[in-house]
Amino acid sequence: MDFDEISSERGLCHADVYGAHQNNSIYFAKGNVLSYYQKNASDLESLEALFYEFPAGETIAFIQQTELLKKNEESGEEESDFSNLIVLTNSASGWKLYRCPLEGDGLSPTLVPNKQPVVIAAGKGYARFALPMQ
């Protein structure tokens, strides 16, 4: 898919932070609002939607879809699992690292229904990058 034909009026073009989805989507953030752009055959058919609005006062600094290896129960082989999105935010009180469960084992760019992002780490100061570990 080519992402070179996106209208300049889309929110994607005015974001401060970006993160790519495993398939055909791009996550983007402005302030505390995380959205996604899902590419289809043309920009007119593409979808731009709100993913999640983090608490007021938090600013999104980093977005990454993580790959974990999990064992297939039938074959016993390890398989990739892209079912989590990691989001790092900063605020006056420090930083927070969130894990956001993705629908459809990570094949969909949306949150699992009725699930909220979970804080998995937090600290004092300002953070710009996270290195998720297996």
Coordinates of C-alpha atoms in Angstrom, one line a residue:
M1 CA 0.0 0.0 0.0
D2 CA 1.2 3.5 -0.8
F3 CA 0.8 6.1 1.9
D4 CA 1.9 8.9 -0.5
E5 CA -1.6 10.0 -1.5
I6 CA -3.0 11.2 1.9
S7 CA -4.9 14.4 1.9
S8 CA -3.2 17.3 3.8
E9 CA -6.5 17.9 5.6
R10 CA -6.3 14.6 7.5
G11 CA -5.3 14.8 11.2
L12 CA -2.5 12.4 10.4
C13 CA -0.7 15.2 8.6
H14 CA -0.7 17.4 11.7
A15 CA 0.3 15.0 14.4
D16 CA 3.3 15.2 16.7
V17 CA 3.9 11.5 17.2
Y18 CA 3.6 8.5 14.8
G19 CA 3.7 4.7 15.1
A20 CA 3.1 2.1 12.4
H21 CA 0.7 -0.8 12.7
Q22 CA 1.8 -4.3 11.6
N23 CA -0.6 -4.1 8.6
N24 CA -2.0 -1.1 6.8
S25 CA -2.5 1.5 9.6
I26 CA -0.6 4.3 11.1
Y27 CA -1.2 5.5 14.7
F28 CA -0.8 9.2 15.4
A29 CA -1.1 11.5 18.3
K30 CA -1.6 15.2 19.1
G31 CA -1.4 16.0 22.8
N32 CA -3.3 13.3 24.7
V33 CA -5.4 12.1 21.8
L34 CA -4.4 8.9 20.0
S35 CA -6.0 8.2 16.6
Y36 CA -5.3 5.9 13.7
Y37 CA -5.4 6.1 9.9
Q38 CA -6.4 2.8 8.2
K39 CA -5.4 2.8 4.5
N40 CA -7.8 1.5 1.9
A41 CA -7.7 1.5 -1.9
S42 CA -7.8 5.3 -2.0
D43 CA -7.6 8.2 0.5
L44 CA -11.4 8.8 0.2
E45 CA -12.1 5.2 1.2
S46 CA -9.6 5.3 4.1
L47 CA -10.6 5.6 7.7
E48 CA -9.3 8.1 10.3
A49 CA -10.7 7.5 13.8
L50 CA -10.1 8.1 17.5
F51 CA -8.3 5.2 19.2
Y52 CA -8.3 6.5 22.8
E53 CA -8.1 9.8 24.7
F54 CA -5.6 9.6 27.5
P55 CA -6.1 11.7 30.7
A56 CA -6.0 15.5 30.5
G57 CA -2.5 16.8 31.2
E58 CA -0.8 13.8 29.7
T59 CA 1.0 14.2 26.3
I60 CA 1.8 11.2 24.1
A61 CA 5.5 10.9 23.4
F62 CA 5.9 7.4 21.9
I63 CA 3.7 4.8 20.1
Q64 CA 4.8 1.3 19.1
Q65 CA 3.0 -1.9 18.3
T66 CA 4.8 -4.7 20.0
E67 CA 5.6 -8.2 18.8
L68 CA 5.6 -11.0 21.3
L69 CA 6.3 -14.6 20.6
K70 CA 3.8 -17.1 21.9
K71 CA 3.6 -20.9 21.6
N72 CA 0.9 -22.3 19.3
E73 CA -0.9 -24.9 21.4
E74 CA -1.6 -27.2 18.4
S75 CA 1.8 -27.1 16.6
G76 CA 4.0 -26.2 19.6
E77 CA 5.8 -23.7 17.3
E78 CA 6.3 -20.1 18.3
E79 CA 4.2 -17.5 16.5
S80 CA 4.2 -13.7 16.4
D81 CA 1.6 -11.9 18.4
F82 CA 1.1 -8.2 17.6
S83 CA -1.9 -7.8 20.0
N84 CA -0.5 -4.9 22.1
L85 CA 0.2 -1.3 21.5
I86 CA 2.6 0.5 23.8
V87 CA 2.0 4.2 24.5
L88 CA 4.3 6.4 26.5
T89 CA 3.0 9.7 28.0
N90 CA 4.5 12.6 30.0
S91 CA 2.8 15.0 32.4
A92 CA 3.8 17.4 35.1
S93 CA 3.9 14.5 37.6
G94 CA 6.1 12.2 35.5
W95 CA 5.8 9.6 32.8
K96 CA 3.5 6.5 32.3
L97 CA 3.9 3.6 30.0
Y98 CA 0.6 2.1 28.9
R99 CA -0.3 -1.3 27.3
C100 CA -3.3 -1.2 25.0
P101 CA -4.8 -4.5 24.0
L102 CA -5.6 -4.7 20.3
E103 CA -8.6 -6.4 18.8
G104 CA -8.1 -9.5 16.6
D105 CA -4.6 -10.5 17.8
G106 CA -3.3 -7.2 16.6
L107 CA -4.7 -7.5 13.1
S108 CA -7.2 -4.7 13.8
P109 CA -6.0 -1.2 14.8
T110 CA -8.7 -0.9 17.5
L111 CA -8.9 -1.5 21.2
V112 CA -10.4 -4.8 22.4
P113 CA -14.0 -3.9 23.3
N114 CA -14.6 -3.0 26.9
K115 CA -10.8 -2.9 27.6
Q116 CA -8.9 0.2 28.6
P117 CA -5.2 0.9 28.4
V118 CA -3.3 -0.3 31.5
V119 CA -0.4 1.5 33.1
I120 CA 2.5 -1.0 33.2
A121 CA 5.2 1.3 34.4
A122 CA 5.6 4.9 35.6
G123 CA 8.3 7.2 36.9
K124 CA 9.4 10.7 37.6
G125 CA 10.9 13.0 35.0
Y126 CA 10.3 13.1 31.3
A127 CA 10.6 10.1 28.9
R128 CA 10.8 10.2 25.1
F129 CA 11.3 6.6 24.1
A130 CA 10.4 3.1 25.4
L131 CA 12.2 -0.2 24.5
P132 CA 9.6 -2.9 25.1
M133 CA 11.1 -6.2 26.1
Q134 CA 9.8 -9.7 25.6

